[in-house]
mmCIF file of C-alpha atoms in Angstrom:
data_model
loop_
_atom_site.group_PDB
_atom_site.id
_atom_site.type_symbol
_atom_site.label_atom_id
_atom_site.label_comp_id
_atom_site.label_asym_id
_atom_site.label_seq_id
_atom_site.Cartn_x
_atom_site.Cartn_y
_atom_site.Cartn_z
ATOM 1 C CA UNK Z 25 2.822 7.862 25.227
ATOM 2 C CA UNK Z 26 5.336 6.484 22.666
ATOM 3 C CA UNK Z 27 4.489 4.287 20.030
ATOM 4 C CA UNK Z 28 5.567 0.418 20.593
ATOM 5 C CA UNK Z 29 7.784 -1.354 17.506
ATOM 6 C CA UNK Z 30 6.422 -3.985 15.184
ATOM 7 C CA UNK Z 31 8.292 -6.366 12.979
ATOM 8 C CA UNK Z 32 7.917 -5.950 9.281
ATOM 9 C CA UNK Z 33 8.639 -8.972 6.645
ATOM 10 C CA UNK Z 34 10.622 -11.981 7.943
ATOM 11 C CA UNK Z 35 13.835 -10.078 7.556
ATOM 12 C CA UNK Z 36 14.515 -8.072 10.666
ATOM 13 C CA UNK Z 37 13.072 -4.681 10.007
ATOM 14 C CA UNK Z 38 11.304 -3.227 12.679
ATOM 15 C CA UNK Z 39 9.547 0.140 12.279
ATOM 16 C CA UNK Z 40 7.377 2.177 14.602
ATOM 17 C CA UNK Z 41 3.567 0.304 15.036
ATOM 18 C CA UNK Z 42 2.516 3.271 12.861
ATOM 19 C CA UNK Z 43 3.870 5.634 10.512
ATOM 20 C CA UNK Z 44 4.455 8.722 8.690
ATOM 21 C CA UNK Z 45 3.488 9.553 5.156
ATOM 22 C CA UNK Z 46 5.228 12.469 4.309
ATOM 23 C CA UNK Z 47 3.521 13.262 0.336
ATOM 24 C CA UNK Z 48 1.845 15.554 1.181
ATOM 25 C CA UNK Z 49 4.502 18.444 2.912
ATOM 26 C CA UNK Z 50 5.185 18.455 -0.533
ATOM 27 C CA UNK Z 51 2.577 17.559 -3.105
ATOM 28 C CA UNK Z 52 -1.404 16.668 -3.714
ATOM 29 C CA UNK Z 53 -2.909 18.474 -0.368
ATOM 30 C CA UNK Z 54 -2.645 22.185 -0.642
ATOM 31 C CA UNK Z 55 0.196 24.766 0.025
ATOM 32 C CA UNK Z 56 3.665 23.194 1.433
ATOM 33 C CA UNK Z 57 4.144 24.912 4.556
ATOM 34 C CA UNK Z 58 8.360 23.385 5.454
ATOM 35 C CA UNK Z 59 8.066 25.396 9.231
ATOM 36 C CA UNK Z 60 5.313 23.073 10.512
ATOM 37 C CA UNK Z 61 6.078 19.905 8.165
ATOM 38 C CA UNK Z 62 9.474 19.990 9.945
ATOM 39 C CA UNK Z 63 8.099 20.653 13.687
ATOM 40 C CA UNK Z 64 5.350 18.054 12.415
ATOM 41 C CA UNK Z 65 8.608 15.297 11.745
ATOM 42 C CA UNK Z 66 10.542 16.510 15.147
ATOM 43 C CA UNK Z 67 7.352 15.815 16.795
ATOM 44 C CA UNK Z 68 6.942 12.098 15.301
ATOM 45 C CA UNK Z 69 10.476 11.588 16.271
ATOM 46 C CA UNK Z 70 9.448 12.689 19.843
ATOM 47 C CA UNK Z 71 6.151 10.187 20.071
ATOM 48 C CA UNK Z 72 8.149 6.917 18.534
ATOM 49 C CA UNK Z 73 6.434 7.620 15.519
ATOM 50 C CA UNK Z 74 9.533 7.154 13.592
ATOM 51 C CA UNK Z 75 8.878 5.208 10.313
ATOM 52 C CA UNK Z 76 9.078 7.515 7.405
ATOM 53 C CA UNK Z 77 7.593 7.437 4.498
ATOM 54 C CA UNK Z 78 9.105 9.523 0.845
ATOM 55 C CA UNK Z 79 9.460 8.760 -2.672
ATOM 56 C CA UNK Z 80 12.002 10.644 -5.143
ATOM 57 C CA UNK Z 81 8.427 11.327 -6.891
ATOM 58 C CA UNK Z 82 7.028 13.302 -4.196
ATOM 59 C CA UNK Z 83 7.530 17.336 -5.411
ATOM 60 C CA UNK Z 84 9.902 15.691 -7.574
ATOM 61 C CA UNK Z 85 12.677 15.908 -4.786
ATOM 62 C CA UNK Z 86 11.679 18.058 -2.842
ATOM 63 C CA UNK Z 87 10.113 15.772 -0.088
ATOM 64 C CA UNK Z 88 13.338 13.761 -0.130
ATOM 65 C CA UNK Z 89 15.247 16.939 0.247
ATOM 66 C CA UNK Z 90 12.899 18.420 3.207
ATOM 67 C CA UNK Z 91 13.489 15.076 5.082
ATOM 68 C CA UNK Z 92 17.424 15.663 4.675
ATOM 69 C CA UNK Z 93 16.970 18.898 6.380
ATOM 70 C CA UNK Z 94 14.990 18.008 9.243
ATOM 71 C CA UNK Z 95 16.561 14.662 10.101
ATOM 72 C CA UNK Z 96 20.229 16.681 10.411
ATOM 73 C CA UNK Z 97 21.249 14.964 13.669
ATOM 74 C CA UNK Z 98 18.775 12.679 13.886
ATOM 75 C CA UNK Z 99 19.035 10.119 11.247
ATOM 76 C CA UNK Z 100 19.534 7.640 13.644
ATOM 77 C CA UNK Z 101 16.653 7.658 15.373
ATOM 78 C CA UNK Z 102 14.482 6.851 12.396
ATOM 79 C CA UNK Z 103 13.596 4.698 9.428
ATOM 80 C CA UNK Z 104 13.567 6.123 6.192
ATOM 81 C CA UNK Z 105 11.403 4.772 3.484
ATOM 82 C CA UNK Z 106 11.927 5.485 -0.339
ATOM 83 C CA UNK Z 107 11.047 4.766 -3.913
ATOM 84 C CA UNK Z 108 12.369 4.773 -7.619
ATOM 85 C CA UNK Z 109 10.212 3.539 -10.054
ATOM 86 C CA UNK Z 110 9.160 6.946 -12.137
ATOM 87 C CA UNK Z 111 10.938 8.187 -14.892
ATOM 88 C CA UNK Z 112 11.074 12.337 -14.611
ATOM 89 C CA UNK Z 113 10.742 14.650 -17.388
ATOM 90 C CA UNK Z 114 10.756 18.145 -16.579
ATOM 91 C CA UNK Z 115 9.714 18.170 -13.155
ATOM 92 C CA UNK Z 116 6.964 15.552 -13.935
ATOM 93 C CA UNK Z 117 6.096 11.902 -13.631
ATOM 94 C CA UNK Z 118 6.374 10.203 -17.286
ATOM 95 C CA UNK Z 119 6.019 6.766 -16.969
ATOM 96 C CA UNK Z 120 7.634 4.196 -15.146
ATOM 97 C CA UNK Z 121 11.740 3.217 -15.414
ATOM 98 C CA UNK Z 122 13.241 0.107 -13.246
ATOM 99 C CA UNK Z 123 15.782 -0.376 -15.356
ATOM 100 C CA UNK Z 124 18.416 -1.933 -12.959
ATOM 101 C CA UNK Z 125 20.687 1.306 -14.272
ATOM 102 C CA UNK Z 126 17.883 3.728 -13.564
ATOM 103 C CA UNK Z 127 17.588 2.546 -9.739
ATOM 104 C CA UNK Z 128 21.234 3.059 -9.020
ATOM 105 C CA UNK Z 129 21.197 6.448 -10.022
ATOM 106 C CA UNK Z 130 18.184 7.116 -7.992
ATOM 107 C CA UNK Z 131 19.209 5.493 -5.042
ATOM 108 C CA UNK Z 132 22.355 7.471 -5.185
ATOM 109 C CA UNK Z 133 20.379 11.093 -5.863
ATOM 110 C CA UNK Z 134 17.926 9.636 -2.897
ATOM 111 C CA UNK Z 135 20.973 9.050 -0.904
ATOM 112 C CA UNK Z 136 22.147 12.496 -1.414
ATOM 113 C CA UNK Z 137 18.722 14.095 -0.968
ATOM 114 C CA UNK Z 138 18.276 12.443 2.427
ATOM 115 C CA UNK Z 139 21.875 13.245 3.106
ATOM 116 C CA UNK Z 140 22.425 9.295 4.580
ATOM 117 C CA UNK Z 141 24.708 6.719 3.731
ATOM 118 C CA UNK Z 142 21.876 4.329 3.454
ATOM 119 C CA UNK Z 143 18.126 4.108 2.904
ATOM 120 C CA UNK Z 144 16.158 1.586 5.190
ATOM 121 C CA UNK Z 145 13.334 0.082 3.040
ATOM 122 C CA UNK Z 146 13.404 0.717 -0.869
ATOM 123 C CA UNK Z 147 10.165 0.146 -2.816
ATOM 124 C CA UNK Z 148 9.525 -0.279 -6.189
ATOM 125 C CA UNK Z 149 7.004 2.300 -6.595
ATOM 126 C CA UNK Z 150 5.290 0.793 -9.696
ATOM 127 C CA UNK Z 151 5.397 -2.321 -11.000
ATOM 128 C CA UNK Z 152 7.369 -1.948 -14.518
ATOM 129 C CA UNK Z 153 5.804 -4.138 -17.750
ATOM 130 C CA UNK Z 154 9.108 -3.431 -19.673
ATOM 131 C CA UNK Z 155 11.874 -4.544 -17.228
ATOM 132 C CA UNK Z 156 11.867 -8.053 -15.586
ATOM 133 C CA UNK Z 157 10.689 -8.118 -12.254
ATOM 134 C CA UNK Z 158 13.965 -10.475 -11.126
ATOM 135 C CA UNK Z 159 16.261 -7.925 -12.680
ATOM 136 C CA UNK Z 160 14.492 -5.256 -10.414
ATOM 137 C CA UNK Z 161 14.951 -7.867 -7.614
ATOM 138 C CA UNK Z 162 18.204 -8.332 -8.128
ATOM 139 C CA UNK Z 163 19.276 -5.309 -8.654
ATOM 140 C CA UNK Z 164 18.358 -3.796 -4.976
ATOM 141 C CA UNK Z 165 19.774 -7.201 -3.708
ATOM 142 C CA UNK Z 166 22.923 -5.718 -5.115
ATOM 143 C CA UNK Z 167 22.866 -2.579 -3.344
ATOM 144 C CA UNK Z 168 21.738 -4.273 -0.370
ATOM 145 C CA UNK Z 169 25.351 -6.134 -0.415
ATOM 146 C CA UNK Z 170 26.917 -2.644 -1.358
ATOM 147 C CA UNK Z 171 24.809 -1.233 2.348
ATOM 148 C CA UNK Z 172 23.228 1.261 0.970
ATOM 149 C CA UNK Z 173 19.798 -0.247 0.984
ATOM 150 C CA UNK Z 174 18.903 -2.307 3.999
ATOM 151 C CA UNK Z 175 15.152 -3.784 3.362
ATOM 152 C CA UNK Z 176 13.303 -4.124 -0.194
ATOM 153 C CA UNK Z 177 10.081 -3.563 -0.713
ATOM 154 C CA UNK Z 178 7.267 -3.224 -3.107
ATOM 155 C CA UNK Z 179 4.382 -1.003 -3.639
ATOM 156 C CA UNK Z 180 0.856 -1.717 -5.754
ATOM 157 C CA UNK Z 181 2.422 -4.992 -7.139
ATOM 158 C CA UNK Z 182 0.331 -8.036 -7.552
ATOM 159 C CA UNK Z 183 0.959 -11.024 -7.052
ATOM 160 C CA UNK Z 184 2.807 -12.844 -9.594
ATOM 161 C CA UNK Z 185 5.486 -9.949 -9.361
ATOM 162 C CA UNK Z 186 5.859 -10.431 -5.680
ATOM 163 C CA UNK Z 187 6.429 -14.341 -6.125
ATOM 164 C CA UNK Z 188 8.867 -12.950 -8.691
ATOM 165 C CA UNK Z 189 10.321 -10.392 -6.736
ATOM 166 C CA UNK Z 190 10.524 -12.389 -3.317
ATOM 167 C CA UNK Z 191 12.272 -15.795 -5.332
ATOM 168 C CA UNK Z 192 14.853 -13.300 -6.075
ATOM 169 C CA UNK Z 193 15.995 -10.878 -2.926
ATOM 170 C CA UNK Z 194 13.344 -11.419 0.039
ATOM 171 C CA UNK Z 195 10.530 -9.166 -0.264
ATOM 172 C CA UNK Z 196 9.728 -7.379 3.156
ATOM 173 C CA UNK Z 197 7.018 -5.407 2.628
ATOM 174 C CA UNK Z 198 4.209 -4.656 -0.039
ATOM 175 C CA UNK Z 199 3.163 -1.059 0.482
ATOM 176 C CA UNK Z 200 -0.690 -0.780 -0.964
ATOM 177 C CA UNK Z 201 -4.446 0.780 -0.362
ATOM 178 C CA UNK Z 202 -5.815 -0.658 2.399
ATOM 179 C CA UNK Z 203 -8.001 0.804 4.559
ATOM 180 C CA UNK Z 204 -11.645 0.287 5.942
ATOM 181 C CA UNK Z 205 -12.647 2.229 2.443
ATOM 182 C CA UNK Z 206 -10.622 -0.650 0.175
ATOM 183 C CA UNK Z 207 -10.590 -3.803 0.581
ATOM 184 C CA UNK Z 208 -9.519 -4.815 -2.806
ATOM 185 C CA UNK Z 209 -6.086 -6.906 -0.696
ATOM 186 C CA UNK Z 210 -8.454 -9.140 1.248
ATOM 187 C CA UNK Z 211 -9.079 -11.901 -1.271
ATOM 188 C CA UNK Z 212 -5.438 -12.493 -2.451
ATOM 189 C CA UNK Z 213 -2.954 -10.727 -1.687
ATOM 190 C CA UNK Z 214 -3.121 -10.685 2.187
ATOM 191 C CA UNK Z 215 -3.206 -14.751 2.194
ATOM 192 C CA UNK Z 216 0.255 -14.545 0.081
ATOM 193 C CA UNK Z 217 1.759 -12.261 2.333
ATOM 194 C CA UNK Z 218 0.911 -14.247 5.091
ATOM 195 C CA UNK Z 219 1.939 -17.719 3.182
ATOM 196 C CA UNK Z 220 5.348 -15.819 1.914
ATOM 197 C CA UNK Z 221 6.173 -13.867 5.505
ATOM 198 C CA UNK Z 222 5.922 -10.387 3.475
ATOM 199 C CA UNK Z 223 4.172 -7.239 5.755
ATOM 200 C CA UNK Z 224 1.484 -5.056 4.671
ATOM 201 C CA UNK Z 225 2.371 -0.929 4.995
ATOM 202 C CA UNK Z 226 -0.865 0.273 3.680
ATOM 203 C CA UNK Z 227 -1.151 3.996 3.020
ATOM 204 C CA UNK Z 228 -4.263 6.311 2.710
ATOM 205 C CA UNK Z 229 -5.447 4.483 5.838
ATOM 206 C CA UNK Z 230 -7.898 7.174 5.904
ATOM 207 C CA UNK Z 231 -9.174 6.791 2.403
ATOM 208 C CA UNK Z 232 -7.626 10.248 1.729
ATOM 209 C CA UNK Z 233 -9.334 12.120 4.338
ATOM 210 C CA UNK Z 234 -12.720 10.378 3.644
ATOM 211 C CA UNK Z 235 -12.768 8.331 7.098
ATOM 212 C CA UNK Z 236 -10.932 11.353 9.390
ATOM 213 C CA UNK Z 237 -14.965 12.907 9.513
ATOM 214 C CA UNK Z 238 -13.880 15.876 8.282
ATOM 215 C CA UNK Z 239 -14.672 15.480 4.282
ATOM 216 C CA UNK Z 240 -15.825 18.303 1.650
ATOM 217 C CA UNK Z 241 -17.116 17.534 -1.945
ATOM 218 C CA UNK Z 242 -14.314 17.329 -4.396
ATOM 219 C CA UNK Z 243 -14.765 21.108 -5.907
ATOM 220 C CA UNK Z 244 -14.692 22.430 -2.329
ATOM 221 C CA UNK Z 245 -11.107 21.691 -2.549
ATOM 222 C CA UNK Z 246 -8.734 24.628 -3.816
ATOM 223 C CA UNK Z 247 -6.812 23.731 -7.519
ATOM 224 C CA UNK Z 248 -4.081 21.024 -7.022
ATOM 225 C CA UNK Z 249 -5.673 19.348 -4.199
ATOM 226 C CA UNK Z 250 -5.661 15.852 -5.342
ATOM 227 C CA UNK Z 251 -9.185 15.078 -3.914
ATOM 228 C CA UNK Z 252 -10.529 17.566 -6.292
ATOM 229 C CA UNK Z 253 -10.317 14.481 -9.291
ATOM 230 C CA UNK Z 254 -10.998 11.782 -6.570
ATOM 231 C CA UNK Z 255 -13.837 10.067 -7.846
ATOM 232 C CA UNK Z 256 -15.015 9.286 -4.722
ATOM 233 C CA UNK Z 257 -15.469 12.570 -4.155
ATOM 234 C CA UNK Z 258 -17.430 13.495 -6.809
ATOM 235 C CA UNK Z 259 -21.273 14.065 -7.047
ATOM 236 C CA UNK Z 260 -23.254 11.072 -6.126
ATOM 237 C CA UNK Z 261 -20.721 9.027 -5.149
ATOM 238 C CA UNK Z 262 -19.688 11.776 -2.388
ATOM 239 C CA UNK Z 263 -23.046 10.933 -0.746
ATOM 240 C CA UNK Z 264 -23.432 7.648 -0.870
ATOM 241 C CA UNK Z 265 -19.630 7.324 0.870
ATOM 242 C CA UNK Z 266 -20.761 9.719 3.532
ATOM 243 C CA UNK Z 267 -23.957 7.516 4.307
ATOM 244 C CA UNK Z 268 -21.434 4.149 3.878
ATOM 245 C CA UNK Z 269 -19.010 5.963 6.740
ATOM 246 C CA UNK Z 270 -20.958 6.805 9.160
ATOM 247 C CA UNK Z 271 -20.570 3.736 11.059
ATOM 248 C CA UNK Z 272 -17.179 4.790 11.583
ATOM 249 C CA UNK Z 273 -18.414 8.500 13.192
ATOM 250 C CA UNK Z 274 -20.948 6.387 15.015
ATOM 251 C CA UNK Z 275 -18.353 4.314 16.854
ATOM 252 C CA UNK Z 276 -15.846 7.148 17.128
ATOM 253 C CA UNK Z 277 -18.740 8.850 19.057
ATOM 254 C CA UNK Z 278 -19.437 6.299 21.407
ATOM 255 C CA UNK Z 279 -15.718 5.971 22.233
ATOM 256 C CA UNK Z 280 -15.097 9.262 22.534
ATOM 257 C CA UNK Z 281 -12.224 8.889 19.828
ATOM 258 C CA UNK Z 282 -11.865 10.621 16.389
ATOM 259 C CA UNK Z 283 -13.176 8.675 13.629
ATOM 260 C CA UNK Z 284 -9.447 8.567 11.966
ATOM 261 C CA UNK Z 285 -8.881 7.020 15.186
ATOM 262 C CA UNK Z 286 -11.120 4.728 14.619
ATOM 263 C CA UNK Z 287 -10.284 3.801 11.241
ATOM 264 C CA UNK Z 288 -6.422 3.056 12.204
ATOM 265 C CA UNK Z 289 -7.333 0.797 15.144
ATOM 266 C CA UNK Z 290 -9.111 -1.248 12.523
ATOM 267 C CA UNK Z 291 -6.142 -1.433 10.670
ATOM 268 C CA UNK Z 292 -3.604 -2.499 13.341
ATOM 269 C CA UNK Z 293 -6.526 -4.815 14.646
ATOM 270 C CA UNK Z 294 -6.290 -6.750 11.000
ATOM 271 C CA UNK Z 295 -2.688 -7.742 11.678
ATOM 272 C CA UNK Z 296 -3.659 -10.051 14.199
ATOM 273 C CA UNK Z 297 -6.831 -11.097 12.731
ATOM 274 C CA UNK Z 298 -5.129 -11.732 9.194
ATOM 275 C CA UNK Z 299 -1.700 -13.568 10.704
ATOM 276 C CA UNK Z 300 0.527 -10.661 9.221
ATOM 277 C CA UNK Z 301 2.545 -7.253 10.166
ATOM 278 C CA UNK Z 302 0.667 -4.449 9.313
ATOM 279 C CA UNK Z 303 1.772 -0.659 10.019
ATOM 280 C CA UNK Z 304 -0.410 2.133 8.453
ATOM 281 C CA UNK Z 305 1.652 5.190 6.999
ATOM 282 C CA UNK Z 306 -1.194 7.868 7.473
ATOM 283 C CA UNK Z 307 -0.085 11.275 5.790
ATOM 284 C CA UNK Z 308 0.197 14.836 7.635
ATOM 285 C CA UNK Z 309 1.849 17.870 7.465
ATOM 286 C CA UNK Z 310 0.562 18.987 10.793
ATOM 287 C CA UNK Z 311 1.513 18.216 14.868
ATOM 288 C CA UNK Z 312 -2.115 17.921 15.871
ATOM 289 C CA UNK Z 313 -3.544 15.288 13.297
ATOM 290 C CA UNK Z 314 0.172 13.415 13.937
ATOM 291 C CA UNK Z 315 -0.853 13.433 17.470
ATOM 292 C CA UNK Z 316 -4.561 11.999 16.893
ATOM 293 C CA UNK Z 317 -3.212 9.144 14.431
ATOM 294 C CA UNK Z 318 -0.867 8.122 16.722
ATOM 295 C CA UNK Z 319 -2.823 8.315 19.505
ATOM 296 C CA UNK Z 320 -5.269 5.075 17.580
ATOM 297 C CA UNK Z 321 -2.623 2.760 19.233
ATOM 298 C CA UNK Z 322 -4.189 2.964 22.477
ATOM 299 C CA UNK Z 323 -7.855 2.230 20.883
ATOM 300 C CA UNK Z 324 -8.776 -1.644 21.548
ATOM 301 C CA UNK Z 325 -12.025 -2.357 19.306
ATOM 302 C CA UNK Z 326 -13.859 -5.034 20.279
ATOM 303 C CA UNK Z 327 -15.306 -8.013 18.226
ATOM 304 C CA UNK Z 328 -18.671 -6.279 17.853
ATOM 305 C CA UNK Z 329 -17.551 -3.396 16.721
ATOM 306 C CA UNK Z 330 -15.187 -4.902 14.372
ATOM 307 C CA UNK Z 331 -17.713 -6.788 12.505
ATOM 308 C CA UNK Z 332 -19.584 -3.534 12.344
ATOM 309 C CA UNK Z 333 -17.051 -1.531 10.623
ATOM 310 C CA UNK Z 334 -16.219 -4.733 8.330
ATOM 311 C CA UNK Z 335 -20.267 -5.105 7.209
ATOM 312 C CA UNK Z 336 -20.475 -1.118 6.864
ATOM 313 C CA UNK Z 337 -17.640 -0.653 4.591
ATOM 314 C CA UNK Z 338 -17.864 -4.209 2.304
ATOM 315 C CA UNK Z 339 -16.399 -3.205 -1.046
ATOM 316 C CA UNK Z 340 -19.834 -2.910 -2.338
ATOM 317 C CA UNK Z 341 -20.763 -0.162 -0.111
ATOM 318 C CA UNK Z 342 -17.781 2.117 -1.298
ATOM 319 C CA UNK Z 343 -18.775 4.023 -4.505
ATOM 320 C CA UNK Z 344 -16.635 4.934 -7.174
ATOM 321 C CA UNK Z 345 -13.071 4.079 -8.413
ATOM 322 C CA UNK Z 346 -10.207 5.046 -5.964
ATOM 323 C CA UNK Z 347 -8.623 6.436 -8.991
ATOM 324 C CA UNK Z 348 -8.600 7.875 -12.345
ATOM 325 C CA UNK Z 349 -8.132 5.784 -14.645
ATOM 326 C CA UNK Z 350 -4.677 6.948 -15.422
ATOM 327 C CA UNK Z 351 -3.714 6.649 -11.860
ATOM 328 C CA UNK Z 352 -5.259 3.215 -11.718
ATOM 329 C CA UNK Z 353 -3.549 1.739 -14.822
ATOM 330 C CA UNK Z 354 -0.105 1.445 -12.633
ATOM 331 C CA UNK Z 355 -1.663 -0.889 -10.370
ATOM 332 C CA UNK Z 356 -0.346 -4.349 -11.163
ATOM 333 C CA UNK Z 357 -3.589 -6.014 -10.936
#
């Protein structure tokens, strides 16, 4: 089976109906292991799964830099995602920086990285309070004149700054959670995607792990595992998520599907249901989960069990932040 193609934004981009995170082959879920992280990318190219998903953030680098190494030959047949939106100090994150001079030298370093002429959909990866959102804007329409950006997008912005953003240089995606386990897009910002023709690329479609079934309390994860200081991983919280998901095991069951599975046919079911594009970027570093996520393309849910997965996992069912409150301070909210 290979994966169909979905439109994106009002624009012209057209990715692969799902996608690839690629975080963690570098960062936040255990040891990097390149051998299968690049099989694991040959392998997405091989199933249409070719919508790719990096930051300059992710190691720092070094995710960037893996993806220029396994794409050698076959940059064509994919569509590369990025980021800039961090500043960098010493091989950590340190704030945010869109100054319109900041994102031209990262785009160029990205460029390099990736070894490509041009990178396919650009995100701001945070929203920055210090710099104008229409000088971001217009700054990535710039190097979308230049060709070495084709699509912009945005990630985690609200939505003043994507009314902002989009007046300036068309916005064609917002990358955000959203998932069955967050639902926090559902009362505003999916209606002004819809109204402004933006898609929706929403990452951790498996709240992190939480939906795939296969979950552990958060010290039962070795050091630098970023579910380890996931809140809702932590002590009570842990159980009253694994009681709030079981609806999803329960309908994975009867299917004879994963519950993952399950979880990303919800996802590409709301596209329709909500008027917009949406194409999850679930995360792996490994050929056999790639296979399984993509695999939730050929999953039809029906209305029934729709509903059921909507009334398990309301917002009020879902315990605990889905972030520290560091983290959660660079949503634009």
């Amino acid at each position: 089976m290979s994966l169909g193609k979905q439109k994106l934004g009002s624009q012209g981009l057209e990715v692969s109906a799902i996608g690839l995170g690629c975080m963690g082959m570098s960062q936040s879920y255990g040891p990097a292991d390149e051998a299968e992280s690049i099989a694991t990318l040959h392998r997405a190219i091989e199933l249409g799964c070719t919508f790719l998903d990096t930051a300059e953030v992710y190691g720092p680098f070094v995710n960037e830099e893996l993806l220029g190494r396994a794409l050698k030959g076959r940059r064509d047949q994919v569509t590369i995602a990025t980021k800039f939106g961090f500043r960098i100090v010493d091989g950590k994150q340190a704030g945010t920086d869109s100054r319109p001079e900041h994102i031209r030298e990262v785009v160029e370093a990205s460029l390099q990285r990736l070894a490509t002429d041009h990178i396919d959909l650009l995100y701001q990866h945070r929203v920055d309070p210090a710099v104008p959102m229409e000088d971001v804007a217009g700054t990535v329409g710039e190097l979308v004149a230049e060709g070495k950006v084709r699509f912009f997008g945005l990630s985690e912005a609200g939505i003043a700054n994507i009314r902002r953003a989009h007046a300036v240089h068309p916005v064609s995606a917002l990358q955000s959670e959203y998932s069955l386990w967050e639902r926090n897009l559902e009362p505003q910002i999916i209606p002004a995607l819809k109204e402004l023709g933006i898609g929706l690329v929403p990452f951790a479609p498996l709240g992190r792990g939480f939906l795939a079934g296969d979950v552990r309390r958060a010290e039962d994860y070795p050091e630098g595992d970023f579910r380890r200081g996931d809140p809702r991983y932590q002590g009570e919280n842990f159980d009253l998520n694994v009681a709030a998901a079981s609806t999803v095991r329960d309908i994975a069951d009867a299917k004879g599907a994963k519950p993952g599975q399950i979880a990303i046919a919800w996802l590409l079911a709301k596209g329709p249901d909500f008027g917009i594009d949406i194409v999850p970027i679930p995360g792996t570093k490994r050929r056999s989960y790639l296979e399984e996520n993509v695999a939730a393309a050929g999953i039809a849910l029906d209305a029934t069990e729709m509903l059921g997965l909507d009334m398990a996992l309301t917002p009020d069912k879902v315990s605990g932040p889905r972030y520290n409150e560091r983290t959660m301070s660079l949503v634009d909210r």
